[in-house]
Structure formats: C-alpha cells, structure tokens
Short mmCIF file of C-alpha atoms in Angstrom, two decimals:
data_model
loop_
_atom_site.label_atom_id
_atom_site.label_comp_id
_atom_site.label_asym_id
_atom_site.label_seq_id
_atom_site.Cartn_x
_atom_site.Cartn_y
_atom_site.Cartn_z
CA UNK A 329 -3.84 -11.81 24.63
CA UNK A 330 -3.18 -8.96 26.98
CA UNK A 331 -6.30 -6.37 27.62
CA UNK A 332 -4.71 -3.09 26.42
CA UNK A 333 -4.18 -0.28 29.25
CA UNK A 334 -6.29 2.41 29.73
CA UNK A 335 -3.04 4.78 28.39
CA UNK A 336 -2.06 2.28 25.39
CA UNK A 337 -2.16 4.43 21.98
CA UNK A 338 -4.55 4.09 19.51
CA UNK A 339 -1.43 3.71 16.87
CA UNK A 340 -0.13 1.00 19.52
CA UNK A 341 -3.27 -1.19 19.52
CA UNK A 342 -3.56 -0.73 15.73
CA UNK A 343 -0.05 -1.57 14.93
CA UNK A 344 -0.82 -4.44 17.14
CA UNK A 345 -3.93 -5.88 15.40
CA UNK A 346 -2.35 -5.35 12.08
CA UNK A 347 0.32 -7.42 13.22
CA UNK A 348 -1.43 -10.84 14.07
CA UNK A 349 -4.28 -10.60 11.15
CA UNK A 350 -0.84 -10.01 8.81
CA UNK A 351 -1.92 -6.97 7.30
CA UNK A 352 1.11 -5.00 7.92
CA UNK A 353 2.00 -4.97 4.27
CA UNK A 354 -0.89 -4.24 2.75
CA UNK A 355 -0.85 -1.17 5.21
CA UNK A 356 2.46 -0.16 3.51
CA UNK A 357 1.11 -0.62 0.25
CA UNK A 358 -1.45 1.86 0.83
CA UNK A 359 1.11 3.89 2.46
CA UNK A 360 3.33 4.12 0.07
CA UNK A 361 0.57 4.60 -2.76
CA UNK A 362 -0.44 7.06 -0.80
CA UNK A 363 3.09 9.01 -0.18
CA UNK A 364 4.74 7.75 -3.44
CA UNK A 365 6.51 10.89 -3.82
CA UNK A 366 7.19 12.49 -0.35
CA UNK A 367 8.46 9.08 -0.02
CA UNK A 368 10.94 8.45 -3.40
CA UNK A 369 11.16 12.01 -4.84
CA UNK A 370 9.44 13.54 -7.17
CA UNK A 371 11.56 12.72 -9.74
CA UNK A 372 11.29 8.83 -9.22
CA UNK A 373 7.81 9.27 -8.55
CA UNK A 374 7.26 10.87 -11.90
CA UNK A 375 8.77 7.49 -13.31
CA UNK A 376 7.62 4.91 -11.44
CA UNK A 377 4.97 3.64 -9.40
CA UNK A 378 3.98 0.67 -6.24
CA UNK A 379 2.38 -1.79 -7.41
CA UNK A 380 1.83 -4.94 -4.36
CA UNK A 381 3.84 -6.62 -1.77
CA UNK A 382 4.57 -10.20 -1.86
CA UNK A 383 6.88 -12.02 0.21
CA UNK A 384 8.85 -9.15 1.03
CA UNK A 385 9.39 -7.90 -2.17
CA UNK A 386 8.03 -4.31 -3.59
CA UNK A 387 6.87 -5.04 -6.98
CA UNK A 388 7.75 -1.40 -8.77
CA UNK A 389 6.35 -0.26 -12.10
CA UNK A 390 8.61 1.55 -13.82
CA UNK A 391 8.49 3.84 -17.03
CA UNK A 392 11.04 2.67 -19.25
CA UNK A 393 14.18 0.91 -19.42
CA UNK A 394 16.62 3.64 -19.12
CA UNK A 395 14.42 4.33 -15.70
CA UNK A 396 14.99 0.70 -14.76
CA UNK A 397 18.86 0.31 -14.95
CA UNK A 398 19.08 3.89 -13.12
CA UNK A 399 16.66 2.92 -9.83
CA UNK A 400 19.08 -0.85 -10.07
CA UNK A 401 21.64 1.15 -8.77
CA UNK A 402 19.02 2.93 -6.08
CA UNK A 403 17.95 -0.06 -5.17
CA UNK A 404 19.91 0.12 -1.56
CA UNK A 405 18.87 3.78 -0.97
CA UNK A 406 14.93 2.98 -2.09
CA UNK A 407 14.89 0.11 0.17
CA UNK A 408 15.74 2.15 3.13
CA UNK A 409 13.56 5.04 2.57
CA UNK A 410 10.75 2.54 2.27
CA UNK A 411 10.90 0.69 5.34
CA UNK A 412 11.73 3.77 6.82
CA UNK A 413 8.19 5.10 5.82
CA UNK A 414 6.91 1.69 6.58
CA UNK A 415 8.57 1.96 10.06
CA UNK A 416 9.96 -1.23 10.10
CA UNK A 417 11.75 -3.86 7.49
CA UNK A 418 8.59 -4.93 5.97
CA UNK A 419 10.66 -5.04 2.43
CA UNK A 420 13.11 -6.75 1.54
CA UNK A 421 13.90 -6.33 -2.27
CA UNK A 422 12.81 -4.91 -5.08
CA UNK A 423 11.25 -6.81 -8.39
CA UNK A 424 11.70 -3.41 -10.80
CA UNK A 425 9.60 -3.71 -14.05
CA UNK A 426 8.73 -1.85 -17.00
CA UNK A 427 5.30 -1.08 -16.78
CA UNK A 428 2.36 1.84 -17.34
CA UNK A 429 2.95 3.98 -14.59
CA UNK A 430 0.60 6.60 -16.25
CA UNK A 431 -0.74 9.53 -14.34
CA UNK A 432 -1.34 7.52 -11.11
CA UNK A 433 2.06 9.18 -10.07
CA UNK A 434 0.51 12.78 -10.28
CA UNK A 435 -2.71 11.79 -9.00
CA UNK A 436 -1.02 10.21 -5.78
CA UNK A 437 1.27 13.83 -5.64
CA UNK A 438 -1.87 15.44 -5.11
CA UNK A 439 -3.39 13.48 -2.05
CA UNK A 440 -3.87 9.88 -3.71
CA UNK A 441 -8.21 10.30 -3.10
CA UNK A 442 -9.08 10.10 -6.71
CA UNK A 443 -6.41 7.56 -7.36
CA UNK A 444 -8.02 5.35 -4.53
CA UNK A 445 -11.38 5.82 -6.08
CA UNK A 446 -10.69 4.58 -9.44
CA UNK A 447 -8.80 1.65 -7.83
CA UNK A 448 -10.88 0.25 -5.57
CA UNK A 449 -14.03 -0.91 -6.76
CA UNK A 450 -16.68 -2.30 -4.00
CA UNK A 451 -15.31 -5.05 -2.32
CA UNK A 452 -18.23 -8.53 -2.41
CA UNK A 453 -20.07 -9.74 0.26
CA UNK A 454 -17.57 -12.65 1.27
CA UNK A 455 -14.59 -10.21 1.71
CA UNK A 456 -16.69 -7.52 3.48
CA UNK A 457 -18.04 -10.53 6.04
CA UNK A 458 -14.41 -11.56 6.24
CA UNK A 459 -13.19 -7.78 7.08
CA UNK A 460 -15.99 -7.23 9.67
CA UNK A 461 -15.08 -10.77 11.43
CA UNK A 462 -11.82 -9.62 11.91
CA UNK A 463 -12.44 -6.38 13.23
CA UNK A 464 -15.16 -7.17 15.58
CA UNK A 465 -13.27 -6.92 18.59
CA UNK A 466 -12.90 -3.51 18.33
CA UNK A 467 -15.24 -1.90 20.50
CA UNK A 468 -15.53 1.68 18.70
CA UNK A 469 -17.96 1.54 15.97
CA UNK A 470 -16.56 4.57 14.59
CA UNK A 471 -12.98 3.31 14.61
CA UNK A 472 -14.45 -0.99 13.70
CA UNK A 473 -16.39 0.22 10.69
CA UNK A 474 -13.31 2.23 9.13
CA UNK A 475 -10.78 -0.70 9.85
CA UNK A 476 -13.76 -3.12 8.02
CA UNK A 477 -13.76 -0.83 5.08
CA UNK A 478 -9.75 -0.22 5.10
CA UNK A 479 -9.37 -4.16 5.63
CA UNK A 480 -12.15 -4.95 3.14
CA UNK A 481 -10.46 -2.73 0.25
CA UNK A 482 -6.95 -4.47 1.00
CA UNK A 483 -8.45 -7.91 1.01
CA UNK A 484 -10.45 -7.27 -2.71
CA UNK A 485 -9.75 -9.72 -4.99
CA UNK A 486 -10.39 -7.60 -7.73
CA UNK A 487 -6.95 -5.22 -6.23
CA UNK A 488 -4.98 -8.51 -5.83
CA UNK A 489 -5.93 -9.39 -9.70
CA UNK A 490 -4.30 -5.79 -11.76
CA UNK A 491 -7.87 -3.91 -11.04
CA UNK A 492 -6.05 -1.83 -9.05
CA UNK A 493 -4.08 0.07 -12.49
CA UNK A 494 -5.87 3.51 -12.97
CA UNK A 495 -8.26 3.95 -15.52
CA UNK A 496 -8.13 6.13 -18.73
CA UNK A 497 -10.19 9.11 -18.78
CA UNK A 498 -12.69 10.27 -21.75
#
C-alpha cells in the first residue's frame, strides 16, 4: 500500500481505510440513521425508518401498508437520494417492510445522540480487540481510538441481532 502524502485529506485516507476493512456500508448505515430525514423528507421519515445493509440492499422499516405500496413507487427516487448521501452506489435495492418505526424517526430529526445511545449497548471484549486491530495503523491516538469505538459499535453483535430497535420509555 501507498504511504499517504503529506497533503492527502483526512476524509481521503478514511474513505480509503473504510474501503479495504469493508466498512463502507456500515458507515452509510450510520449515516443515514443519522440524517434519516434531511436525507428522505420529513414526511417519509415520519413513516419509516433504516434498519441494516446487506448485500446491497437497504432493509427499510416502514409504518404501515398504505406507507409501503406508496415508497414502491419511490423506490427509484429513494435509491438515488441514498447513494447520493452515501456518495457512491453502495445500495442497490430496497427490501421495504412493515415494521415499528416508533419514535426513532423523531429522535434521529433531532440529532440522532439519544437514538445512538439506546442502540448501542457496549460492544464485548472480542469485538473491541477486533476494532482496535484494525485501526492500529493509524498513528493519531485521538483520531485511532474514535475509529476503534465507531468500528467497535458497527461490528456489535448485539446491533447485527435487532438490539439496535429503540427502547420504550417509562
């Protein structure tokens, strides 16, 4: 592998090392959990909700059925918008299905931090040696422990397994 340049971009190198450890769509999962709305609309993200990427395919909660045949017909004009967020074709299709999509839709409106909370529970010892062996070549310790931590959440089991639905409130 090439040493990076002195005027290489952080976003460069990063895009780079998401790239060959294949993390590039959990990074738009995030993303999009994240920007749901700015993303969508807020209409359909009052209705619906990301739930993982497999195999090229955006696995979308949505409320209802009436929701369901209307975003079958959005289907071309979602697909775009997302791998235009995503910045490149990292999905393919879309697998829509009624599901809760609760108040994780307002919660992610209003910056997505409590949402990420409830979701991601500590990742175990095995992951978090796994996400700091794969980010020890980056030098920064600042910028290694973050991408551990980011890497770590996205490589939870428990997220991978439906932990990842928000939890009900007393």
């Amino acid at each position: 592998m090439r040493k990076p340049s002195a005027l290489t971009s952080v976003s460069a190198v990063l895009d780079g090392l998401a790239k060959r450890l294949g993390l590039e769509s959990k990074l738009l999962e995030f993303h999009l959990r994240r920007r749901w709305p700015e993303i969508v609309g807020e209409q359909i993200a009052a209705h619906t909700r990301p739930d993982s990427i497999r195999f090229k395919k955006l696995y979308l909660l949505v409320e209802n059925s009436v929701w369901l045949q209307q975003l079958t017909f959005l289907k071309p004009t979602l697909l775009e918008k997302i791998n235009e967020a995503g910045g490149a074709k990292l999905v393919a299709d879309l697998v829509l299905r009624v599901g809760e999509v609760g108040a994780s839709a307002g919660q992610m409106a209003e910056g997505g931090r409590q949402h990420e909370e409830l979701a991601s529970p500590e990742p175990n010892e095995e992951v978090l040696a796994e996400a700091e062996a794969h980010a020890a070549s980056v030098t920064d310790p600042e910028l290694r422990a973050r991408l551990t931590e980011v890497m770590a959440k996205a490589l939870s089991p428990s997220r991978t397994q439906g932990a990842s639905r928000p939890q009900s409130s007393p």
